[in-house]
Coordinates of C-alpha atoms in Angstrom, one line a residue:
M52 CA 136.0 126.3 166.7
I53 CA 135.3 129.5 164.5
Q54 CA 133.9 132.4 166.5
S55 CA 131.5 135.0 165.3
H56 CA 132.5 138.7 165.6
P57 CA 130.7 141.9 164.1
R58 CA 131.3 142.4 160.6
I59 CA 133.8 145.3 160.0
S60 CA 132.5 148.3 157.7
K61 CA 134.7 151.2 158.7
A62 CA 138.0 152.3 157.7
V63 CA 140.5 155.0 159.2
I64 CA 142.9 156.7 157.3
P65 CA 145.4 159.0 159.1
A66 CA 146.5 161.8 156.7
A67 CA 147.5 164.6 158.9
G68 CA 151.4 164.5 158.6
L69 CA 153.2 167.3 157.1
G70 CA 155.1 165.6 154.5
T71 CA 158.3 167.2 155.2
R72 CA 160.6 164.6 153.4
F73 CA 158.9 165.9 150.3
L74 CA 159.5 169.7 150.6
P75 CA 159.1 172.0 148.8
A76 CA 156.4 169.9 146.9
T77 CA 154.5 169.6 149.8
K78 CA 154.7 173.1 150.8
A79 CA 151.1 173.8 149.4
T80 CA 150.2 170.3 148.6
P81 CA 149.4 167.3 150.9
K82 CA 151.9 164.7 150.6
E83 CA 148.8 162.2 150.1
M84 CA 147.9 164.1 146.9
L85 CA 151.2 163.5 145.3
P86 CA 150.6 161.5 142.2
V87 CA 151.6 157.9 141.5
V88 CA 151.3 157.7 137.8
D89 CA 148.0 159.4 137.2
K90 CA 146.2 159.1 140.7
P91 CA 147.1 160.8 143.9
A92 CA 148.6 158.0 146.2
I93 CA 145.6 158.4 148.8
Q94 CA 143.0 157.1 146.1
Y95 CA 144.8 153.9 145.9
V96 CA 144.3 153.4 149.7
V97 CA 140.6 154.3 149.5
E98 CA 140.3 152.0 146.7
E99 CA 141.9 149.3 148.8
A100 CA 139.5 149.6 151.5
A101 CA 136.4 149.8 149.3
A102 CA 137.7 146.5 147.7
A103 CA 137.6 144.8 151.1
G104 CA 133.9 146.2 151.7
L105 CA 134.8 148.9 153.9
D106 CA 132.4 151.5 152.4
D107 CA 132.6 154.0 155.5
V108 CA 136.0 155.8 155.5
L109 CA 137.1 158.4 157.8
M110 CA 140.1 160.6 157.1
V111 CA 141.9 162.1 160.0
T112 CA 143.4 165.3 158.5
G113 CA 145.1 168.6 159.7
R114 CA 145.6 172.0 158.4
N115 CA 146.2 172.6 154.6
K116 CA 144.5 169.2 153.7
R117 CA 141.2 170.5 152.0
P118 CA 142.3 169.1 148.6
L119 CA 141.9 165.6 150.1
E120 CA 138.1 166.5 150.6
D121 CA 137.7 168.1 147.4
H122 CA 139.5 165.1 145.5
F123 CA 136.8 162.7 146.9
D124 CA 133.9 165.2 146.3
R125 CA 131.9 165.9 143.2
N126 CA 133.4 168.5 140.8
Y127 CA 130.1 169.5 138.8
E128 CA 131.7 172.0 136.7
L129 CA 134.6 169.7 135.5
E130 CA 132.1 167.0 135.2
S131 CA 129.6 169.2 133.0
A132 CA 132.6 170.3 130.7
L133 CA 133.8 166.6 130.1
N134 CA 130.2 165.6 129.5
K135 CA 129.7 168.5 126.9
K136 CA 132.9 167.2 125.0
G137 CA 131.7 163.8 125.1
D138 CA 134.7 162.5 126.8
A139 CA 133.3 159.5 128.6
A140 CA 136.4 158.1 129.7
R141 CA 137.9 161.1 131.4
L142 CA 134.5 161.6 133.0
A143 CA 134.2 158.1 134.3
K144 CA 138.0 158.6 136.1
V145 CA 136.6 162.1 137.4
Q146 CA 133.5 160.5 138.8
E147 CA 135.4 157.2 140.2
S148 CA 136.8 158.7 143.2
S149 CA 133.6 160.3 144.4
D150 CA 131.9 156.9 144.1
L151 CA 134.2 154.8 146.1
A152 CA 132.9 154.9 149.7
T153 CA 131.0 157.3 152.1
M154 CA 133.6 159.8 153.1
H155 CA 134.0 161.5 156.5
Y156 CA 136.8 163.8 157.8
V157 CA 137.9 165.0 161.2
R158 CA 140.9 167.2 162.1
Q159 CA 143.7 166.0 164.5
G160 CA 144.2 169.3 166.2
D161 CA 147.8 168.7 167.5
P162 CA 150.6 166.5 165.7
K163 CA 150.8 163.7 168.7
G164 CA 151.5 160.8 166.6
L165 CA 149.7 157.8 165.0
G166 CA 148.0 156.8 168.3
H167 CA 146.6 159.8 168.7
A168 CA 145.4 160.2 165.1
V169 CA 143.4 156.8 165.5
L170 CA 142.3 158.1 168.8
C171 CA 140.4 161.0 167.0
A172 CA 138.4 158.6 165.3
A173 CA 136.8 157.1 168.4
P174 CA 133.6 159.1 168.2
H175 CA 133.1 157.9 164.5
V176 CA 133.9 154.2 164.9
G177 CA 132.2 153.6 168.3
D178 CA 132.1 150.2 169.7
E179 CA 132.9 148.5 166.4
P180 CA 136.2 146.6 165.3
F181 CA 137.8 148.8 162.5
A182 CA 140.6 149.1 159.9
V183 CA 143.5 151.5 159.9
L184 CA 145.4 152.1 156.6
L185 CA 148.3 154.3 156.3
G186 CA 148.8 156.0 153.1
D187 CA 152.4 155.5 152.7
D188 CA 152.2 151.9 152.2
L189 CA 150.4 150.8 149.0
I190 CA 149.5 147.3 148.6
D191 CA 149.0 145.9 145.0
P192 CA 145.2 144.8 144.6
R193 CA 146.3 141.6 143.2
D194 CA 147.4 141.0 146.7
P195 CA 144.4 141.2 149.0
L196 CA 146.3 141.5 152.3
L197 CA 143.1 143.7 154.0
Q198 CA 140.4 141.1 153.2
R199 CA 142.8 138.3 154.7
M200 CA 143.3 140.4 157.8
I201 CA 139.7 140.9 158.2
E202 CA 139.1 137.2 157.9
V203 CA 141.7 136.5 160.8
Q204 CA 140.2 139.3 162.9
E205 CA 136.4 137.8 162.3
Q206 CA 138.0 134.4 163.3
H207 CA 139.9 135.2 166.5
G208 CA 138.6 138.5 167.4
G209 CA 141.0 141.0 169.0
S210 CA 143.3 143.1 166.7
V211 CA 145.5 142.1 163.6
V212 CA 148.6 143.6 162.4
A213 CA 150.2 143.3 158.8
L214 CA 153.6 142.1 159.1
M215 CA 156.5 141.8 156.5
E216 CA 160.0 140.3 157.1
V217 CA 162.7 142.8 156.6
A218 CA 166.5 142.8 156.7
P219 CA 167.9 143.0 160.1
E220 CA 169.4 146.3 159.4
Q221 CA 166.1 147.8 158.5
I222 CA 164.0 146.6 161.4
H223 CA 164.9 150.1 163.4
L224 CA 162.6 151.8 160.8
Y225 CA 159.6 149.9 161.8
G226 CA 157.8 148.4 164.7
S227 CA 159.1 144.8 165.4
A228 CA 157.0 141.9 166.8
A229 CA 157.8 139.1 168.9
V230 CA 155.5 136.1 167.3
E231 CA 154.4 132.7 167.8
T232 CA 153.3 130.3 165.2
T233 CA 149.8 129.1 164.6
T234 CA 148.2 126.4 162.5
D235 CA 147.9 128.9 159.8
S236 CA 151.2 129.4 157.9
D237 CA 150.6 133.0 157.2
V238 CA 149.1 133.9 160.5
V239 CA 151.2 134.3 163.9
R240 CA 150.5 135.2 167.5
V241 CA 151.9 138.7 168.5
S242 CA 153.4 138.4 172.0
G243 CA 155.0 141.8 172.0
L244 CA 155.9 144.9 170.0
V245 CA 158.6 147.3 170.1
E246 CA 158.6 150.5 168.4
K247 CA 161.7 151.3 166.2
P248 CA 164.1 148.9 168.1
D249 CA 167.8 148.8 167.8
P250 CA 168.7 145.9 165.6
A251 CA 170.4 144.1 168.5
D252 CA 167.2 144.4 170.7
A253 CA 164.5 143.8 168.0
P254 CA 162.4 140.6 168.9
S255 CA 162.4 139.6 165.3
N256 CA 162.7 140.7 161.6
Y257 CA 158.9 141.0 161.5
A258 CA 158.3 144.6 160.8
I259 CA 154.7 146.1 161.2
I260 CA 153.7 147.8 157.9
G261 CA 150.7 150.1 157.6
R262 CA 147.6 148.1 157.8
Y263 CA 145.8 147.2 161.2
V264 CA 142.4 145.7 162.1
L265 CA 141.7 146.8 165.7
D266 CA 139.3 146.2 168.3
P267 CA 137.8 149.2 169.6
A268 CA 139.2 148.3 173.2
V269 CA 142.5 150.1 171.7
F270 CA 140.8 153.4 172.5
G271 CA 140.6 153.0 175.9
V272 CA 144.2 151.9 176.0
L273 CA 145.2 154.7 173.7
R274 CA 143.6 157.3 176.3
K275 CA 145.9 156.2 178.8
T276 CA 149.2 155.7 176.8
E277 CA 152.0 158.2 177.7
P278 CA 153.9 159.6 175.0
G279 CA 156.6 157.2 173.8
R280 CA 159.3 157.4 171.0
G281 CA 159.7 160.7 169.5
G282 CA 157.2 162.2 172.3
E283 CA 154.5 160.9 170.4
I284 CA 151.4 158.6 171.3
Q285 CA 152.6 155.4 169.4
L286 CA 149.9 153.0 168.4
T287 CA 152.6 150.3 168.6
D288 CA 152.6 150.7 172.7
A289 CA 148.8 150.6 173.0
L290 CA 148.9 147.4 170.9
Q291 CA 151.7 145.9 173.2
Q292 CA 149.5 146.4 176.1
L293 CA 146.7 144.6 174.3
A294 CA 149.1 141.8 173.4
A295 CA 150.2 141.4 177.0
D296 CA 146.8 140.9 178.6
E297 CA 144.1 139.7 176.0
K298 CA 141.3 140.1 178.6
V299 CA 141.8 144.0 177.8
G300 CA 140.6 143.4 174.2
G301 CA 141.1 140.2 172.8
P302 CA 144.5 138.8 171.4
V303 CA 146.8 140.4 169.0
H304 CA 147.5 138.3 165.5
G305 CA 149.5 139.1 162.7
V306 CA 149.3 138.4 158.9
V307 CA 152.5 137.8 157.3
F308 CA 152.5 139.5 154.1
K309 CA 154.7 138.2 151.2
G310 CA 153.0 140.4 148.1
R311 CA 153.7 143.5 146.4
R312 CA 154.0 146.6 148.5
Y313 CA 154.8 150.1 147.1
D314 CA 156.5 152.4 149.7
T315 CA 155.8 155.9 149.0
G316 CA 157.0 157.4 152.0
D317 CA 160.5 157.9 151.2
R318 CA 161.4 159.9 147.9
G319 CA 163.6 157.1 146.2
D320 CA 160.8 154.3 147.0
Y321 CA 158.1 156.8 145.6
L322 CA 159.9 157.0 142.5
R323 CA 160.6 153.1 142.1
A324 CA 156.8 152.8 143.1
I325 CA 155.6 154.9 139.9
V326 CA 158.2 152.9 137.8
R327 CA 156.9 149.5 138.7
L328 CA 153.1 150.6 138.5
A329 CA 153.8 152.5 135.2
C330 CA 155.5 149.4 133.8
E331 CA 152.5 147.1 134.7
R332 CA 149.9 149.2 133.1
E333 CA 148.2 148.0 130.1
D334 CA 147.9 151.3 128.6
L335 CA 151.6 152.8 129.4
G336 CA 153.6 149.5 130.4
P337 CA 154.6 148.6 126.8
D338 CA 156.2 152.0 125.4
F339 CA 157.4 152.8 129.0
R340 CA 159.3 149.6 129.4
T341 CA 160.8 149.8 125.7
W342 CA 162.1 153.5 126.8
L343 CA 163.3 152.3 129.9
R344 CA 165.2 149.4 128.6
R345 CA 166.7 151.8 126.0
Y346 CA 167.6 154.5 128.8
V347 CA 168.9 152.0 131.2
T348 CA 171.1 150.5 128.5
E349 CA 172.4 154.1 127.2
E350 CA 173.2 155.1 131.0
M351 CA 175.2 151.8 131.4
Q352 CA 177.3 152.6 128.3
Q353 CA 178.2 156.0 129.8
P354 CA 181.8 156.4 131.2

């Protein structure tokens, strides 16, 4: 029987990381503001939340992250200048980011890990289920992963994580889930979670990617969670406790994602994401693909 659960309206986006893998570009610019084609990476994430009906977005930030707030705020001087020039197209693009959702901000004073960042959202979220979106994972809008996760949470309650099958040698880069099948082909029951295990110890090749829909009971667990791998409070460890005892906050399910995902957390994958997205753009794709084919052909002919 389908159960009724509170409608999710709030999204939390942890954005307090230092972006050390992208130095020196991130010395004075937040990594979330690095452009992916012509929009900062963080805007894709907020757009995804808004498309799923989550119009209340809390961003967990840190020092030197003020540009994030400025990007989603109004820029009256720029808007006025574009309006006077009659540049309606660029004016619409500038206003788009400030019209996506109602934005809120809170600082994570100490870099104590993803679990701690999520815990910083507790006063804003309150006693409601909510979504967590990590900015390093961009999900193609043609593959509505978050909407599907919300549907599963509304049906079953508890928490839902996004899973993707990866090669065995890559599982040490992710949290790994022990799973049981359900009657839905894209949904599994999560019975256990391990943060970045050795491949030999991984319960499966199902990796947790950066989308979560969480029961508010996770806050109580996080408050008691000791620092784990890397000396940080791991969200995976808290979810493991919820999976082990559903009386605490309901079951944990996983949605197995097989769509298009762009990883911008690694320099090489960041560049590949830009190329893929640029190739698919109607305004850029045709000319860019022509140039790319010519460039690759010329490179292959080099001795």
